[in-house]
Short mmCIF file of C-alpha atoms in Angstrom, two decimals:
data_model
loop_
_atom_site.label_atom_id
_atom_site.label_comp_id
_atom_site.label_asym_id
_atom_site.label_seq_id
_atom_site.Cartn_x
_atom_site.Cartn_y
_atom_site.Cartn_z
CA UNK X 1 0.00 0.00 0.00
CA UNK X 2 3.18 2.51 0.67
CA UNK X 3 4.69 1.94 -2.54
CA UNK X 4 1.01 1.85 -4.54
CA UNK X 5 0.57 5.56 -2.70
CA UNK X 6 3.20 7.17 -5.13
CA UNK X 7 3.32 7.46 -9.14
CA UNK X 8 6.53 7.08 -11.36
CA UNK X 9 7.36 10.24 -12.70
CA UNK X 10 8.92 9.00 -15.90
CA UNK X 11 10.24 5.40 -17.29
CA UNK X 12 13.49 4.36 -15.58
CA UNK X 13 15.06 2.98 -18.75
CA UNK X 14 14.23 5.87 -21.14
CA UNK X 15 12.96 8.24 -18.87
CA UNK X 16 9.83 8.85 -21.46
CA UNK X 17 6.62 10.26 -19.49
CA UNK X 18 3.95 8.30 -20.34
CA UNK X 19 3.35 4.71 -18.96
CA UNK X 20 0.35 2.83 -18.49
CA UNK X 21 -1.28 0.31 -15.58
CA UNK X 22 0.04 -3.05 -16.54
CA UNK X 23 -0.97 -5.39 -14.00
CA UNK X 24 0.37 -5.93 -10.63
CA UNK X 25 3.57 -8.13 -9.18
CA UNK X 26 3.28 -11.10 -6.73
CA UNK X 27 3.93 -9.13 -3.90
CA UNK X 28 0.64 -6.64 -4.78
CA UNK X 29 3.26 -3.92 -6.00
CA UNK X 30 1.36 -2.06 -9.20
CA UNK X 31 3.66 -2.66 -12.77
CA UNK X 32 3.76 0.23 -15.43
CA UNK X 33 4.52 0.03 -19.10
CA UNK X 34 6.27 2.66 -21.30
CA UNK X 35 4.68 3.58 -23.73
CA UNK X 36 7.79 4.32 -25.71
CA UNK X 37 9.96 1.84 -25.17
CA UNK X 38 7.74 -0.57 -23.88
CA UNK X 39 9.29 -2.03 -21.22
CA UNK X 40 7.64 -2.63 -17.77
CA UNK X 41 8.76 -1.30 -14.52
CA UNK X 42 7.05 -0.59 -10.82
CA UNK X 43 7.87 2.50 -8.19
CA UNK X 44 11.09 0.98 -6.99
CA UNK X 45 12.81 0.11 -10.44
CA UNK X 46 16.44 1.85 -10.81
CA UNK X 47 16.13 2.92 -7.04
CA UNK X 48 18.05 2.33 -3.80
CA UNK X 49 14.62 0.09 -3.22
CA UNK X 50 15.29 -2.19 -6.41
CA UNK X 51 15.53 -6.07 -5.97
CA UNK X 52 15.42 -5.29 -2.18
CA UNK X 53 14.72 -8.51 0.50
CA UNK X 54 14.37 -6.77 3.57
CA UNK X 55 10.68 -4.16 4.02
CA UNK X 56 10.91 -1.06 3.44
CA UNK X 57 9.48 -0.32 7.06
CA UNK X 58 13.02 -1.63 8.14
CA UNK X 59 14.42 1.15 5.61
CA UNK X 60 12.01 4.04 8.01
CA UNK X 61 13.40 2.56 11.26
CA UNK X 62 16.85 2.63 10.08
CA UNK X 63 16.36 6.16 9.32
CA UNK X 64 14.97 6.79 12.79
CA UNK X 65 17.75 5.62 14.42
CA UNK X 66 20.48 7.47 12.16
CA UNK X 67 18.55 11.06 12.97
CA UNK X 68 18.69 10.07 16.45
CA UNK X 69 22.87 9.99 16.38
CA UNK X 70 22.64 6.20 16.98
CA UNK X 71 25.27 4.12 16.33
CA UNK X 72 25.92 1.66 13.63
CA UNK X 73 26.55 -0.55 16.12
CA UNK X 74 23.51 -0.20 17.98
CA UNK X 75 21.18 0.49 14.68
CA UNK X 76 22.42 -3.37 13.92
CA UNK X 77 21.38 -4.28 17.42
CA UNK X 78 18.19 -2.34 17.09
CA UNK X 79 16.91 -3.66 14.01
CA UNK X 80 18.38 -6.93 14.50
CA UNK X 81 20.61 -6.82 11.22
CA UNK X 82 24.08 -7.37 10.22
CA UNK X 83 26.35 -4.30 10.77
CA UNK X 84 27.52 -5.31 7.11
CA UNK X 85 23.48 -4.48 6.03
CA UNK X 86 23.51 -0.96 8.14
CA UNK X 87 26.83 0.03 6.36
CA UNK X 88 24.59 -0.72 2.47
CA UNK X 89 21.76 1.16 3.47
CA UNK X 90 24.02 3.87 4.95
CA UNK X 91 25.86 3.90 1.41
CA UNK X 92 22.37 4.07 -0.84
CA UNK X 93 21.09 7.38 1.58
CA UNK X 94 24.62 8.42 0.46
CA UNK X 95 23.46 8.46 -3.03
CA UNK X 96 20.27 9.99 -2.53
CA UNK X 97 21.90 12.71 0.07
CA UNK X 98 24.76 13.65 -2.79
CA UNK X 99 23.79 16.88 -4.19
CA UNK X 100 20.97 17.99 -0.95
CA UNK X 101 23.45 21.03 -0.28
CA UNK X 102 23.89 21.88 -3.87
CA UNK X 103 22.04 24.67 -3.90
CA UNK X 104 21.47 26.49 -0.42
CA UNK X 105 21.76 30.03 0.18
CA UNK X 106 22.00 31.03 3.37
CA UNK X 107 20.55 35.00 3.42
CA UNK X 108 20.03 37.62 5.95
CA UNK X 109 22.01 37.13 9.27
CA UNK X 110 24.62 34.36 8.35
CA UNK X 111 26.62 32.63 11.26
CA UNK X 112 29.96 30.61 9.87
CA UNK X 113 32.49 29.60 11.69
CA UNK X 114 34.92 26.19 11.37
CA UNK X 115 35.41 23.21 13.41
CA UNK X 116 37.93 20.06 12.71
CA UNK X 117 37.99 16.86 12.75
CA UNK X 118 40.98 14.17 13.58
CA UNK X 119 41.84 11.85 10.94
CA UNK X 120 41.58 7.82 11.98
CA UNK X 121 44.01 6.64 14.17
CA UNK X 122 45.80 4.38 11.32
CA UNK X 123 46.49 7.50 9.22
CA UNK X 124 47.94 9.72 11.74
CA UNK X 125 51.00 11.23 9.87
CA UNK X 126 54.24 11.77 12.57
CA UNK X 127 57.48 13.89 12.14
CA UNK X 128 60.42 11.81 11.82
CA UNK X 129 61.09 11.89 15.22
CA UNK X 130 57.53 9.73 15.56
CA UNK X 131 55.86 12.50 17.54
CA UNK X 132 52.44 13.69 16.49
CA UNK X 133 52.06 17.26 14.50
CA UNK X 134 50.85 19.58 16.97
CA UNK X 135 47.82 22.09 16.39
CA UNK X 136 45.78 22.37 13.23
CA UNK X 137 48.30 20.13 11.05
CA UNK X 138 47.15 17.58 8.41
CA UNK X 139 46.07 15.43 10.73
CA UNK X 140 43.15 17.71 11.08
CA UNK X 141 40.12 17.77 8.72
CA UNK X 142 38.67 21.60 8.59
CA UNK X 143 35.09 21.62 8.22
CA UNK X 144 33.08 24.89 7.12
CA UNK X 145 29.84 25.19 9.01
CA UNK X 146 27.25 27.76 8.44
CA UNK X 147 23.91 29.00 9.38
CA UNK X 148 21.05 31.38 8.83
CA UNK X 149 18.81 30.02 11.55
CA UNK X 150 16.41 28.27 8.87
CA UNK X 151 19.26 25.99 7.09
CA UNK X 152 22.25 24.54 7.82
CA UNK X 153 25.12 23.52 5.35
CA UNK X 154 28.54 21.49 6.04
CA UNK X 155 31.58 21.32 3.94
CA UNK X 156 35.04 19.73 3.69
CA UNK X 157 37.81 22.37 3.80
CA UNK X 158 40.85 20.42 3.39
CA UNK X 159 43.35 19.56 5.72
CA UNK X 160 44.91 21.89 8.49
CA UNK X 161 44.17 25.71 9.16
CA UNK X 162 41.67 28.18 7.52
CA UNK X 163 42.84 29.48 4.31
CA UNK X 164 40.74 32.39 2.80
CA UNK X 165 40.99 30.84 -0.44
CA UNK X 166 39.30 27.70 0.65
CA UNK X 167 36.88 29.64 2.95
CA UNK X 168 35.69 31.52 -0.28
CA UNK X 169 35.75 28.33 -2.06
CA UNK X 170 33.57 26.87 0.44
CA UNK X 171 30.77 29.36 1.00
CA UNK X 172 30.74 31.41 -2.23
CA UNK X 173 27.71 29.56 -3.65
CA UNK X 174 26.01 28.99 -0.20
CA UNK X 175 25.83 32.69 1.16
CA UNK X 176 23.61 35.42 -0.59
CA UNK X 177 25.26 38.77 -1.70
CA UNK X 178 25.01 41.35 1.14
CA UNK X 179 23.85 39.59 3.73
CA UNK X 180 25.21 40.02 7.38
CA UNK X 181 27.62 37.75 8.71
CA UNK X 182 28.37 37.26 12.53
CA UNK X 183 31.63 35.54 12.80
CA UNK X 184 34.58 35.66 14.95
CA UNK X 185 37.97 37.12 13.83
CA UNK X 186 39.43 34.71 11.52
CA UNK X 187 41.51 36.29 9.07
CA UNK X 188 40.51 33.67 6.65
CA UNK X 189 37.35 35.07 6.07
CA UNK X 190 38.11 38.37 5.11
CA UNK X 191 37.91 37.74 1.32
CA UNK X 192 34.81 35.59 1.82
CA UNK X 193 33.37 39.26 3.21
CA UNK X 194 34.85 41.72 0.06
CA UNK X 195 33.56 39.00 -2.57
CA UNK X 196 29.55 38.78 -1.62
CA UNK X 197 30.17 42.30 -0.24
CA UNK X 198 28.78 41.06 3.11
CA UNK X 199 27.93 43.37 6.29
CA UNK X 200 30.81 42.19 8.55
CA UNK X 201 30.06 41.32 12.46
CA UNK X 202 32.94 39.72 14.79
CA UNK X 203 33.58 39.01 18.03
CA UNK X 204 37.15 37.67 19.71
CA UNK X 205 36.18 33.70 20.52
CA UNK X 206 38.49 33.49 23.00
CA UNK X 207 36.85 36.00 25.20
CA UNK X 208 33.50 34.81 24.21
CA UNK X 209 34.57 31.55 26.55
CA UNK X 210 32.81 30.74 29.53
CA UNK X 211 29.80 33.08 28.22
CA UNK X 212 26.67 31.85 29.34
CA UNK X 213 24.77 30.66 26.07
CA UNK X 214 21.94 33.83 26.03
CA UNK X 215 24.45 36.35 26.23
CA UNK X 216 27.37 34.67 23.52
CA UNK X 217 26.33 36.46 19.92
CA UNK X 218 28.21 33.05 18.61
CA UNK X 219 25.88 30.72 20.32
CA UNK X 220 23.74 29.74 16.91
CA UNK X 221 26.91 28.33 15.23
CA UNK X 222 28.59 27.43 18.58
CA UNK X 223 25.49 24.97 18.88
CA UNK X 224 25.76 23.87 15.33
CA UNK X 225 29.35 22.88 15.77
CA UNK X 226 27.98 20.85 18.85
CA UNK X 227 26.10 18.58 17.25
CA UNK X 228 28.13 18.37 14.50
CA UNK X 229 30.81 16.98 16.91
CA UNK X 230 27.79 15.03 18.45
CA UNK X 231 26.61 13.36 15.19
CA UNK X 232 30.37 12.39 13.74
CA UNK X 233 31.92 10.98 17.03
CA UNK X 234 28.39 8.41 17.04
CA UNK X 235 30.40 7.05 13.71
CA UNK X 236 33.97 7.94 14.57
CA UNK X 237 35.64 5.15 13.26
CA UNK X 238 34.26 5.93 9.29
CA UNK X 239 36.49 6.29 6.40
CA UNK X 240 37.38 10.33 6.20
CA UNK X 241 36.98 9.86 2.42
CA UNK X 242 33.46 9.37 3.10
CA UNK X 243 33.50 12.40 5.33
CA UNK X 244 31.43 15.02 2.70
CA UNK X 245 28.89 12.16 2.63
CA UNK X 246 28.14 12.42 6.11
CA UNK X 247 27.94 16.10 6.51
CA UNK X 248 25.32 16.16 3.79
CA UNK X 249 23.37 13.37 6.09
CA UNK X 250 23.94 15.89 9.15
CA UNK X 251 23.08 18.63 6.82
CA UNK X 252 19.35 16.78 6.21
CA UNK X 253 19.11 16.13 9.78
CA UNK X 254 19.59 19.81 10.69
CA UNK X 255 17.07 20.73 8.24
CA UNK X 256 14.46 18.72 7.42
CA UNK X 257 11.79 19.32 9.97
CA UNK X 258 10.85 16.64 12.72
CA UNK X 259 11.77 13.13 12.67
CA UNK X 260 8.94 11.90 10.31
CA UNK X 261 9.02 14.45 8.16
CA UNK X 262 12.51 13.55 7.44
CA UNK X 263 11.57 10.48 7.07
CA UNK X 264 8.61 10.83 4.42
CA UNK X 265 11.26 13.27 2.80
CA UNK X 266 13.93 10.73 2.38
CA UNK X 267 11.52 7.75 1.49
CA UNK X 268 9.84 10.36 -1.15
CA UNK X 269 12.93 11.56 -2.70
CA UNK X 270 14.73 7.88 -2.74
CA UNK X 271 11.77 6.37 -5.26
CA UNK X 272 12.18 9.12 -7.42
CA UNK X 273 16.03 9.59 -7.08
CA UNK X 274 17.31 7.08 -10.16
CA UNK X 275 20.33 5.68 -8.47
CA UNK X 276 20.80 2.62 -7.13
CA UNK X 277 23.68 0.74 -5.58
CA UNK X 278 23.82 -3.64 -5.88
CA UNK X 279 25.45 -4.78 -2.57
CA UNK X 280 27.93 -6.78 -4.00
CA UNK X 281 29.18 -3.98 -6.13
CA UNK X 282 29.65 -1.91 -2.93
CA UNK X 283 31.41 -4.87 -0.79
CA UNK X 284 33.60 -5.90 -3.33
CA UNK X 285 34.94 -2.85 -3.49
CA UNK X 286 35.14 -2.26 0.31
CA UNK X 287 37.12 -5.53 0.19
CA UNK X 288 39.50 -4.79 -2.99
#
């Protein structure tokens, strides 16, 4: 009955716009045909939901539990599945997530600020006299963070300290000309400001500390940055590479209304997103 409730948009194989009612599959699931190139297909064909085995209301709870900050460890234990079957379905909301941030402007008053993020254990890089790097060094992942109170957006900087360059880089397409910008005094923002000719507001973080929440004009971003931190240590141990991937998943989480909302968000936009990702594909890969 969930999958009957929504209509193709177009034919997954040709992507042609008119289909007709052909029938229905075992499971009760209605079949289309195209009428161009006549081949038959139902809601879920050339999704993340095609040639699935496990029901899609396992799909909502595993949602649930990721917008909750569980762990993959305890969404296995949860939903009583391998950790191996969290890590897929983790992978296909990757591929429906990809391009959410693409194209949010943040307008009017504008919080950014940047927070890092330690690279795994394993690939800690060491001078050559085996101690660590000390401070923001490459073993650090900068993250741009922003805010305009209404939407949130999270970006990969690159490794070590701010760099106007990559600040600009970062925000250019995300922050609407003009705007106002509370920040604190990073340098590296300075060209951010003179290229969207934005209405400049800092404040010294340092002196900010200790600053009860009401009274700290950084507090919106400060909190951001909190449950950024939050979200990423309940998956510390993932591949960095994937790290983008999982601040567009925060970035939905942040944004996207209450918990069911999200949900019927995701579960709308994955059977009309055509992607789709076979398991072995993905594991053989992992493995390689």
């Amino acid at each position: 009955e969930l999958l009957n409730s929504y209509e193709p948009q177009r034919c997954p194989y040709c992507g042609h716009e008119e289909y007709t009612g052909y029938g229905r599959t075992r499971n009760g699931v209605k079949r289309y045909c195209c009428k161009s190139c006549h081949r038959t297909f139902t809601i879920i064909t050339g999704t993340i939901f095609q040639d699935h085995k496990i029901p899609i209301s396992e799909w909502i709870d595993f949602c649930l539990c990721l917008f909750r900050f569980q762990s993959f460890t305890s969404i296995s234990k949860t939903n009583r599945n391998a950790y191996s079957t969290v890590k897929y379905w983790l992978s296909k909301l990757f591929l429906v997530l990809s391009e959410y941030q693409k194209n949010i402007i943040l307008e009017g008053t504008v919080y950014i600020d940047e927070t890092f993020y330690k690279v795994r254990s394993g690939d800690i890089a060491n001078k050559d006299d085996g101690t660590q790097f000390r401070g923001l060094s490459r073993n650090q992942i900068c993250i741009g963070i922003g805010t305009d109170g209404k939407r949130t957006i999270a970006f990969t900087e690159g490794f070590g300290k701010v760099s106007g360059k990559r600040t600009l880089s970062t925000f250019r397409n995300h922050i609407k000309e003009g705007s106002n910008l509370i920040h604190d005094e990073e340098r590296g923002h300075r060209l951010l400001v003179d290229e969207l000719k934005l209405q400049s507001e800092t404040y010294n973080a340092k002196l900010l500390k200790g600053v009860p929440d009401k009274d700290n004009p950084l507090m919106p971003i400060n909190r951001k940055c909190f449950f950024l931190k939050k979200f990423l240590n309940s998956h510390s141990g993932f591949d960095r590479e994937e790290l983008q991937n999982y601040l567009n998943l925060f970035a939905f989480i942040m944004n996207e209304g209450n918990q069911y909302e999200k949900v019927e968000k995701i579960l709308e936009w994955s059977l009309h997103c055509p992607k789709t990702l076979n398991y072995r594909d993905k594991f053989c890969k992992l493995s390689a």
